[in-house]
Amino acid sequence: MPAAGTLTLQPIGRLHSPYREKFAVPRQPGLVSHAHARLELLPPFNDPQTLRGIEQYSHLWLIFQFHHCAEQGWHPTVRPPRLGGNERMGVFATRSPFRPNGLGLSVVRLEGWQQQGAAVWLDLSGVDLVDGTPILDIKPYVPFADSLPTAVSQFAPEPPPCIPVRFTAQAEQQIAAASARYPGLRDFIHDVLAQDPRPAFHQRQAHAEREYGVHLYDFNVRWRMENDSAVVSALETI
């Protein structure tokens, strides 16, 4: 039996997303609208009755666990990417994944929900969560209470700037060949790389010769920086 004052959390679902690693996951939800995911409800929560009326909402809050960071612990201060990775701020003044209880909060668009036999899942978009993320709870997004136009966020007042993204002829051909299986693949890759997922140190340095790779769906997307633009060179099937 858990000790007094402890809280045991049981995942109610697991997210299946195109982000197969932490690298290149958007730093906030909604920045990549083409990021589609499926939230599979786990027993005993896969009862369709748990979703009765959910279609009345366009967006949902997901409470989840930063499971890739659990073993790394937490620190009182962190270095937010929006500040270039130089300045330290208190962990509770940031959205850092390295938190005391490893809990996160994300708002996503609800595209619908489906059932096939015992399997029940929600179709979502605009997600910023890595594949396999444990979901601990779902709550409807209520605009009059959750949207506060006069709220202030001084060091992150607006979305981060985007960078141009270009594709080589080889990458265009490979994307076209995969588009039947992954509709909107080009737009998705474009929007992910437009967020400039490079670490803050790399963004401050000139690394024209460096090639990056990011695991999206079943591909290693290879890209490099040229004249402040991300250039997708190839897709390697994993």
PDB file of C-alpha atoms in Angstrom:
ATOM      1  CA  MET A   1       0.000   0.000   0.000  1.00  0.00           C
ATOM      2  CA  PRO A   2       1.388   3.472  -0.879  1.00  0.00           C
ATOM      3  CA  ALA A   3       2.625   5.537   2.028  1.00  0.00           C
ATOM      4  CA  ALA A   4       0.461   8.369   3.302  1.00  0.00           C
ATOM      5  CA  GLY A   5       0.830  11.488   1.165  1.00  0.00           C
ATOM      6  CA  THR A   6       1.940   9.622  -1.964  1.00  0.00           C
ATOM      7  CA  LEU A   7      -0.001   9.512  -5.201  1.00  0.00           C
ATOM      8  CA  THR A   8       0.028   6.550  -7.555  1.00  0.00           C
ATOM      9  CA  LEU A   9      -0.790   7.442 -11.162  1.00  0.00           C
ATOM     10  CA  GLN A  10      -2.046   4.933 -13.701  1.00  0.00           C
ATOM     11  CA  PRO A  11      -1.812   5.819 -17.407  1.00  0.00           C
ATOM     12  CA  ILE A  12      -5.216   5.931 -19.054  1.00  0.00           C
ATOM     13  CA  GLY A  13      -3.749   5.783 -22.546  1.00  0.00           C
ATOM     14  CA  ARG A  14      -0.661   5.765 -24.708  1.00  0.00           C
ATOM     15  CA  LEU A  15       0.074   8.174 -27.525  1.00  0.00           C
ATOM     16  CA  HIS A  16       1.238   7.003 -30.947  1.00  0.00           C
ATOM     17  CA  SER A  17       2.871   9.935 -32.739  1.00  0.00           C
ATOM     18  CA  PRO A  18       5.263  10.471 -35.679  1.00  0.00           C
ATOM     19  CA  TYR A  19       7.989  11.709 -33.315  1.00  0.00           C
ATOM     20  CA  ARG A  20      10.073   8.618 -32.602  1.00  0.00           C
ATOM     21  CA  GLU A  21      12.678  10.516 -30.544  1.00  0.00           C
ATOM     22  CA  LYS A  22      12.843  13.712 -28.483  1.00  0.00           C
ATOM     23  CA  PHE A  23      14.926  15.547 -31.080  1.00  0.00           C
ATOM     24  CA  ALA A  24      12.745  17.783 -33.303  1.00  0.00           C
ATOM     25  CA  VAL A  25       9.604  17.491 -31.182  1.00  0.00           C
ATOM     26  CA  PRO A  26       8.067  21.002 -31.221  1.00  0.00           C
ATOM     27  CA  ARG A  27       8.737  22.908 -28.025  1.00  0.00           C
ATOM     28  CA  GLN A  28       5.053  23.756 -27.678  1.00  0.00           C
ATOM     29  CA  PRO A  29       1.786  22.221 -28.953  1.00  0.00           C
ATOM     30  CA  GLY A  30       0.078  23.588 -32.039  1.00  0.00           C
ATOM     31  CA  LEU A  31       3.277  24.776 -33.736  1.00  0.00           C
ATOM     32  CA  VAL A  32       3.138  21.857 -36.200  1.00  0.00           C
ATOM     33  CA  SER A  33      -0.512  21.472 -37.170  1.00  0.00           C
ATOM     34  CA  HIS A  34       0.287  18.539 -39.499  1.00  0.00           C
ATOM     35  CA  ALA A  35       1.535  16.424 -36.586  1.00  0.00           C
ATOM     36  CA  HIS A  36      -1.186  13.779 -36.301  1.00  0.00           C
ATOM     37  CA  ALA A  37      -1.333  11.209 -33.538  1.00  0.00           C
ATOM     38  CA  ARG A  38      -3.537   8.503 -32.106  1.00  0.00           C
ATOM     39  CA  LEU A  39      -4.295   8.258 -28.401  1.00  0.00           C
ATOM     40  CA  GLU A  40      -5.058   4.648 -27.561  1.00  0.00           C
ATOM     41  CA  LEU A  41      -7.089   4.184 -24.377  1.00  0.00           C
ATOM     42  CA  LEU A  42      -5.868   1.395 -22.107  1.00  0.00           C
ATOM     43  CA  PRO A  43      -8.079  -1.001 -20.095  1.00  0.00           C
ATOM     44  CA  PRO A  44     -10.220  -0.378 -18.140  1.00  0.00           C
ATOM     45  CA  PHE A  45     -10.494   3.133 -19.626  1.00  0.00           C
ATOM     46  CA  ASN A  46     -11.164   1.900 -23.175  1.00  0.00           C
ATOM     47  CA  ASP A  47     -14.899   1.939 -22.463  1.00  0.00           C
ATOM     48  CA  PRO A  48     -16.592   4.161 -25.098  1.00  0.00           C
ATOM     49  CA  GLN A  49     -18.728   5.587 -22.298  1.00  0.00           C
ATOM     50  CA  THR A  50     -15.648   7.495 -21.058  1.00  0.00           C
ATOM     51  CA  LEU A  51     -15.786   9.564 -24.275  1.00  0.00           C
ATOM     52  CA  ARG A  52     -19.507  10.302 -24.321  1.00  0.00           C
ATOM     53  CA  GLY A  53     -19.949  13.954 -25.362  1.00  0.00           C
ATOM     54  CA  ILE A  54     -16.272  14.583 -26.115  1.00  0.00           C
ATOM     55  CA  GLU A  55     -17.091  15.448 -29.746  1.00  0.00           C
ATOM     56  CA  GLN A  56     -18.559  18.714 -28.445  1.00  0.00           C
ATOM     57  CA  TYR A  57     -15.029  20.032 -27.937  1.00  0.00           C
ATOM     58  CA  SER A  58     -12.501  21.045 -30.580  1.00  0.00           C
ATOM     59  CA  HIS A  59      -9.459  20.801 -28.291  1.00  0.00           C
ATOM     60  CA  LEU A  60      -8.363  18.757 -25.307  1.00  0.00           C
ATOM     61  CA  TRP A  61      -5.833  19.049 -22.523  1.00  0.00           C
ATOM     62  CA  LEU A  62      -3.536  16.043 -22.123  1.00  0.00           C
ATOM     63  CA  ILE A  63      -1.794  15.461 -18.812  1.00  0.00           C
ATOM     64  CA  PHE A  64       1.172  13.219 -19.500  1.00  0.00           C
ATOM     65  CA  GLN A  65       4.482  11.911 -18.202  1.00  0.00           C
ATOM     66  CA  PHE A  66       7.876  12.975 -19.593  1.00  0.00           C
ATOM     67  CA  HIS A  67       8.881   9.313 -19.660  1.00  0.00           C
ATOM     68  CA  HIS A  68      12.138   9.866 -21.583  1.00  0.00           C
ATOM     69  CA  CYS A  69      13.377  12.215 -18.855  1.00  0.00           C
ATOM     70  CA  ALA A  70      12.285  10.270 -15.773  1.00  0.00           C
ATOM     71  CA  GLU A  71      15.694   8.790 -14.999  1.00  0.00           C
ATOM     72  CA  GLN A  72      17.543  12.103 -15.425  1.00  0.00           C
ATOM     73  CA  GLY A  73      15.968  13.720 -12.401  1.00  0.00           C
ATOM     74  CA  TRP A  74      15.402  17.438 -11.974  1.00  0.00           C
ATOM     75  CA  HIS A  75      17.283  20.593 -10.983  1.00  0.00           C
ATOM     76  CA  PRO A  76      16.077  23.813  -9.309  1.00  0.00           C
ATOM     77  CA  THR A  77      17.167  25.821 -12.374  1.00  0.00           C
ATOM     78  CA  VAL A  78      17.170  25.057 -16.101  1.00  0.00           C
ATOM     79  CA  ARG A  79      18.334  26.727 -19.328  1.00  0.00           C
ATOM     80  CA  PRO A  80      15.280  27.490 -21.532  1.00  0.00           C
ATOM     81  CA  PRO A  81      15.948  27.185 -25.301  1.00  0.00           C
ATOM     82  CA  ARG A  82      14.048  30.440 -25.876  1.00  0.00           C
ATOM     83  CA  LEU A  83      16.828  32.224 -23.963  1.00  0.00           C
ATOM     84  CA  GLY A  84      19.524  30.658 -26.124  1.00  0.00           C
ATOM     85  CA  GLY A  85      20.442  28.018 -23.563  1.00  0.00           C
ATOM     86  CA  ASN A  86      22.566  30.571 -21.668  1.00  0.00           C
ATOM     87  CA  GLU A  87      20.377  32.046 -18.958  1.00  0.00           C
ATOM     88  CA  ARG A  88      19.132  30.010 -16.032  1.00  0.00           C
ATOM     89  CA  MET A  89      15.594  30.233 -14.697  1.00  0.00           C
ATOM     90  CA  GLY A  90      13.731  28.406 -11.962  1.00  0.00           C
ATOM     91  CA  VAL A  91      12.218  25.134 -13.086  1.00  0.00           C
ATOM     92  CA  PHE A  92       8.766  26.314 -11.991  1.00  0.00           C
ATOM     93  CA  ALA A  93       9.141  29.408 -14.194  1.00  0.00           C
ATOM     94  CA  THR A  94       9.627  27.257 -17.298  1.00  0.00           C
ATOM     95  CA  ARG A  95       8.072  24.360 -19.187  1.00  0.00           C
ATOM     96  CA  SER A  96      11.201  22.251 -18.919  1.00  0.00           C
ATOM     97  CA  PRO A  97      10.594  18.470 -19.068  1.00  0.00           C
ATOM     98  CA  PHE A  98      13.039  17.959 -16.178  1.00  0.00           C
ATOM     99  CA  ARG A  99      10.509  18.413 -13.383  1.00  0.00           C
ATOM    100  CA  PRO A 100      10.138  16.993  -9.863  1.00  0.00           C
ATOM    101  CA  ASN A 101       7.213  14.750 -10.812  1.00  0.00           C
ATOM    102  CA  GLY A 102       7.827  14.583 -14.561  1.00  0.00           C
ATOM    103  CA  LEU A 103       4.325  15.771 -15.472  1.00  0.00           C
ATOM    104  CA  GLY A 104       3.453  17.753 -18.590  1.00  0.00           C
ATOM    105  CA  LEU A 105       0.404  19.542 -19.961  1.00  0.00           C
ATOM    106  CA  SER A 106      -0.398  19.871 -23.660  1.00  0.00           C
ATOM    107  CA  VAL A 107      -3.388  21.184 -25.603  1.00  0.00           C
ATOM    108  CA  VAL A 108      -4.229  19.298 -28.817  1.00  0.00           C
ATOM    109  CA  ARG A 109      -6.912  19.421 -31.496  1.00  0.00           C
ATOM    110  CA  LEU A 110      -9.490  16.622 -31.412  1.00  0.00           C
ATOM    111  CA  GLU A 111     -10.098  15.238 -34.898  1.00  0.00           C
ATOM    112  CA  GLY A 112     -12.500  12.531 -33.728  1.00  0.00           C
ATOM    113  CA  TRP A 113     -12.521   9.157 -32.032  1.00  0.00           C
ATOM    114  CA  GLN A 114     -12.985   5.586 -33.203  1.00  0.00           C
ATOM    115  CA  GLN A 115     -13.658   2.085 -31.957  1.00  0.00           C
ATOM    116  CA  GLN A 116     -12.743  -1.267 -33.466  1.00  0.00           C
ATOM    117  CA  GLY A 117     -13.667  -4.148 -31.218  1.00  0.00           C
ATOM    118  CA  ALA A 118     -12.057  -3.557 -27.835  1.00  0.00           C
ATOM    119  CA  ALA A 119      -9.735  -0.880 -29.259  1.00  0.00           C
ATOM    120  CA  VAL A 120     -10.806   2.713 -28.604  1.00  0.00           C
ATOM    121  CA  TRP A 121      -8.714   5.699 -29.631  1.00  0.00           C
ATOM    122  CA  LEU A 122      -8.813   9.439 -30.262  1.00  0.00           C
ATOM    123  CA  ASP A 123      -7.427  11.026 -33.422  1.00  0.00           C
ATOM    124  CA  LEU A 124      -5.466  14.190 -32.581  1.00  0.00           C
ATOM    125  CA  SER A 125      -3.421  16.854 -34.356  1.00  0.00           C
ATOM    126  CA  GLY A 126      -0.988  19.584 -33.361  1.00  0.00           C
ATOM    127  CA  VAL A 127       0.722  17.257 -30.899  1.00  0.00           C
ATOM    128  CA  ASP A 128       4.141  17.924 -29.387  1.00  0.00           C
ATOM    129  CA  LEU A 129       4.655  14.548 -27.702  1.00  0.00           C
ATOM    130  CA  VAL A 130       7.059  11.742 -28.504  1.00  0.00           C
ATOM    131  CA  ASP A 131       5.757   8.344 -29.585  1.00  0.00           C
ATOM    132  CA  GLY A 132       4.786   6.145 -26.647  1.00  0.00           C
ATOM    133  CA  THR A 133       4.079   8.966 -24.198  1.00  0.00           C
ATOM    134  CA  PRO A 134       1.939   7.756 -21.252  1.00  0.00           C
ATOM    135  CA  ILE A 135      -1.226   9.856 -20.950  1.00  0.00           C
ATOM    136  CA  LEU A 136      -2.459  10.253 -17.377  1.00  0.00           C
ATOM    137  CA  ASP A 137      -5.664  12.211 -17.955  1.00  0.00           C
ATOM    138  CA  ILE A 138      -7.766  14.021 -20.574  1.00  0.00           C
ATOM    139  CA  LYS A 139      -9.744  17.188 -19.981  1.00  0.00           C
ATOM    140  CA  PRO A 140     -11.745  19.363 -22.385  1.00  0.00           C
ATOM    141  CA  TYR A 141     -10.303  22.734 -23.390  1.00  0.00           C
ATOM    142  CA  VAL A 142     -12.835  25.414 -22.395  1.00  0.00           C
ATOM    143  CA  PRO A 143     -12.067  28.714 -24.207  1.00  0.00           C
ATOM    144  CA  PHE A 144     -13.688  31.152 -21.760  1.00  0.00           C
ATOM    145  CA  ALA A 145     -11.662  29.742 -18.873  1.00  0.00           C
ATOM    146  CA  ASP A 146      -8.502  28.508 -20.585  1.00  0.00           C
ATOM    147  CA  SER A 147      -7.827  31.392 -22.995  1.00  0.00           C
ATOM    148  CA  LEU A 148      -6.721  34.589 -21.249  1.00  0.00           C
ATOM    149  CA  PRO A 149      -5.907  37.302 -23.836  1.00  0.00           C
ATOM    150  CA  THR A 150      -4.469  39.667 -21.215  1.00  0.00           C
ATOM    151  CA  ALA A 151      -2.059  37.104 -19.759  1.00  0.00           C
ATOM    152  CA  VAL A 152       1.641  38.034 -19.775  1.00  0.00           C
ATOM    153  CA  SER A 153       4.609  35.833 -20.728  1.00  0.00           C
ATOM    154  CA  GLN A 154       7.671  38.053 -20.823  1.00  0.00           C
ATOM    155  CA  PHE A 155      10.458  35.819 -22.166  1.00  0.00           C
ATOM    156  CA  ALA A 156       8.173  33.859 -24.531  1.00  0.00           C
ATOM    157  CA  PRO A 157       5.543  36.393 -25.641  1.00  0.00           C
ATOM    158  CA  GLU A 158       4.998  34.839 -29.089  1.00  0.00           C
ATOM    159  CA  PRO A 159       5.869  31.712 -31.086  1.00  0.00           C
ATOM    160  CA  PRO A 160       9.545  31.299 -31.998  1.00  0.00           C
ATOM    161  CA  PRO A 161      10.526  32.504 -35.495  1.00  0.00           C
ATOM    162  CA  CYS A 162      10.570  29.952 -38.285  1.00  0.00           C
ATOM    163  CA  ILE A 163      13.399  29.293 -40.725  1.00  0.00           C
ATOM    164  CA  PRO A 164      13.025  28.560 -44.468  1.00  0.00           C
ATOM    165  CA  VAL A 165      12.979  24.896 -45.484  1.00  0.00           C
ATOM    166  CA  ARG A 166      13.988  23.530 -48.888  1.00  0.00           C
ATOM    167  CA  PHE A 167      14.022  20.022 -50.358  1.00  0.00           C
ATOM    168  CA  THR A 168      16.493  18.478 -52.769  1.00  0.00           C
ATOM    169  CA  ALA A 169      15.186  16.685 -55.854  1.00  0.00           C
ATOM    170  CA  GLN A 170      16.056  13.349 -54.250  1.00  0.00           C
ATOM    171  CA  ALA A 171      14.102  14.191 -51.105  1.00  0.00           C
ATOM    172  CA  GLU A 172      11.094  15.356 -53.153  1.00  0.00           C
ATOM    173  CA  GLN A 173      11.036  12.026 -55.013  1.00  0.00           C
ATOM    174  CA  GLN A 174      11.299  10.012 -51.816  1.00  0.00           C
ATOM    175  CA  ILE A 175       8.532  12.010 -50.145  1.00  0.00           C
ATOM    176  CA  ALA A 176       6.265  11.601 -53.172  1.00  0.00           C
ATOM    177  CA  ALA A 177       6.804   7.827 -53.081  1.00  0.00           C
ATOM    178  CA  ALA A 178       5.811   7.714 -49.386  1.00  0.00           C
ATOM    179  CA  SER A 179       2.887  10.150 -49.534  1.00  0.00           C
ATOM    180  CA  ALA A 180       0.296   7.464 -50.218  1.00  0.00           C
ATOM    181  CA  ARG A 181       1.098   5.895 -46.854  1.00  0.00           C
ATOM    182  CA  TYR A 182       1.735   9.192 -45.060  1.00  0.00           C
ATOM    183  CA  PRO A 183      -0.542  11.929 -46.477  1.00  0.00           C
ATOM    184  CA  GLY A 184       0.799  15.418 -45.867  1.00  0.00           C
ATOM    185  CA  LEU A 185       4.312  14.096 -45.236  1.00  0.00           C
ATOM    186  CA  ARG A 186       6.039  16.992 -47.007  1.00  0.00           C
ATOM    187  CA  ASP A 187       4.100  19.614 -45.062  1.00  0.00           C
ATOM    188  CA  PHE A 188       4.794  17.781 -41.823  1.00  0.00           C
ATOM    189  CA  ILE A 189       8.560  17.609 -42.414  1.00  0.00           C
ATOM    190  CA  HIS A 190       8.570  21.250 -43.524  1.00  0.00           C
ATOM    191  CA  ASP A 191       6.792  22.450 -40.391  1.00  0.00           C
ATOM    192  CA  VAL A 192       8.977  20.379 -38.050  1.00  0.00           C
ATOM    193  CA  LEU A 193      12.245  21.690 -39.479  1.00  0.00           C
ATOM    194  CA  ALA A 194      10.901  25.255 -39.761  1.00  0.00           C
ATOM    195  CA  GLN A 195      10.945  25.278 -35.935  1.00  0.00           C
ATOM    196  CA  ASP A 196      14.766  24.866 -36.128  1.00  0.00           C
ATOM    197  CA  PRO A 197      15.074  21.897 -33.758  1.00  0.00           C
ATOM    198  CA  ARG A 198      18.842  22.243 -33.437  1.00  0.00           C
ATOM    199  CA  PRO A 199      20.184  22.646 -29.891  1.00  0.00           C
ATOM    200  CA  ALA A 200      20.731  26.261 -28.873  1.00  0.00           C
ATOM    201  CA  PHE A 201      24.524  25.817 -29.076  1.00  0.00           C
ATOM    202  CA  HIS A 202      24.301  24.717 -32.708  1.00  0.00           C
ATOM    203  CA  GLN A 203      21.995  27.613 -33.549  1.00  0.00           C
ATOM    204  CA  ARG A 204      24.628  30.054 -32.272  1.00  0.00           C
ATOM    205  CA  GLN A 205      27.449  28.445 -34.231  1.00  0.00           C
ATOM    206  CA  ALA A 206      28.136  28.053 -37.947  1.00  0.00           C
ATOM    207  CA  HIS A 207      27.893  24.350 -38.772  1.00  0.00           C
ATOM    208  CA  ALA A 208      27.354  24.420 -42.532  1.00  0.00           C
ATOM    209  CA  GLU A 209      29.141  21.093 -42.915  1.00  0.00           C
ATOM    210  CA  ARG A 210      27.098  19.304 -40.239  1.00  0.00           C
ATOM    211  CA  GLU A 211      24.325  16.958 -41.331  1.00  0.00           C
ATOM    212  CA  TYR A 212      21.457  16.250 -38.976  1.00  0.00           C
ATOM    213  CA  GLY A 213      19.060  13.345 -38.829  1.00  0.00           C
ATOM    214  CA  VAL A 214      15.663  13.150 -37.192  1.00  0.00           C
ATOM    215  CA  HIS A 215      13.451  10.078 -36.794  1.00  0.00           C
ATOM    216  CA  LEU A 216       9.953  10.919 -38.073  1.00  0.00           C
ATOM    217  CA  TYR A 217       7.509   8.071 -38.730  1.00  0.00           C
ATOM    218  CA  ASP A 218       9.641   5.300 -40.238  1.00  0.00           C
ATOM    219  CA  PHE A 219      12.244   7.611 -41.744  1.00  0.00           C
ATOM    220  CA  ASN A 220      15.548   9.145 -40.809  1.00  0.00           C
ATOM    221  CA  VAL A 221      15.125  12.609 -42.347  1.00  0.00           C
ATOM    222  CA  ARG A 222      18.584  13.930 -43.244  1.00  0.00           C
ATOM    223  CA  TRP A 223      19.051  17.686 -43.456  1.00  0.00           C
ATOM    224  CA  ARG A 224      21.650  20.430 -43.181  1.00  0.00           C
ATOM    225  CA  MET A 225      21.796  24.195 -42.875  1.00  0.00           C
ATOM    226  CA  GLU A 226      22.609  26.321 -45.940  1.00  0.00           C
ATOM    227  CA  ASN A 227      22.410  30.126 -45.824  1.00  0.00           C
ATOM    228  CA  ASP A 228      20.172  30.055 -42.734  1.00  0.00           C
ATOM    229  CA  SER A 229      17.792  27.577 -44.398  1.00  0.00           C
ATOM    230  CA  ALA A 230      17.168  23.931 -43.585  1.00  0.00           C
ATOM    231  CA  VAL A 231      17.786  21.759 -46.652  1.00  0.00           C
ATOM    232  CA  VAL A 232      16.295  18.252 -46.626  1.00  0.00           C
ATOM    233  CA  SER A 233      18.688  16.005 -48.543  1.00  0.00           C
ATOM    234  CA  ALA A 234      17.159  12.531 -48.210  1.00  0.00           C
ATOM    235  CA  LEU A 235      14.799  10.199 -46.391  1.00  0.00           C
ATOM    236  CA  GLU A 236      16.226   6.892 -45.202  1.00  0.00           C
ATOM    237  CA  THR A 237      13.794   4.133 -44.337  1.00  0.00           C
ATOM    238  CA  ILE A 238      14.402   2.744 -40.862  1.00  0.00           C
TER     239      ILE A 238
END
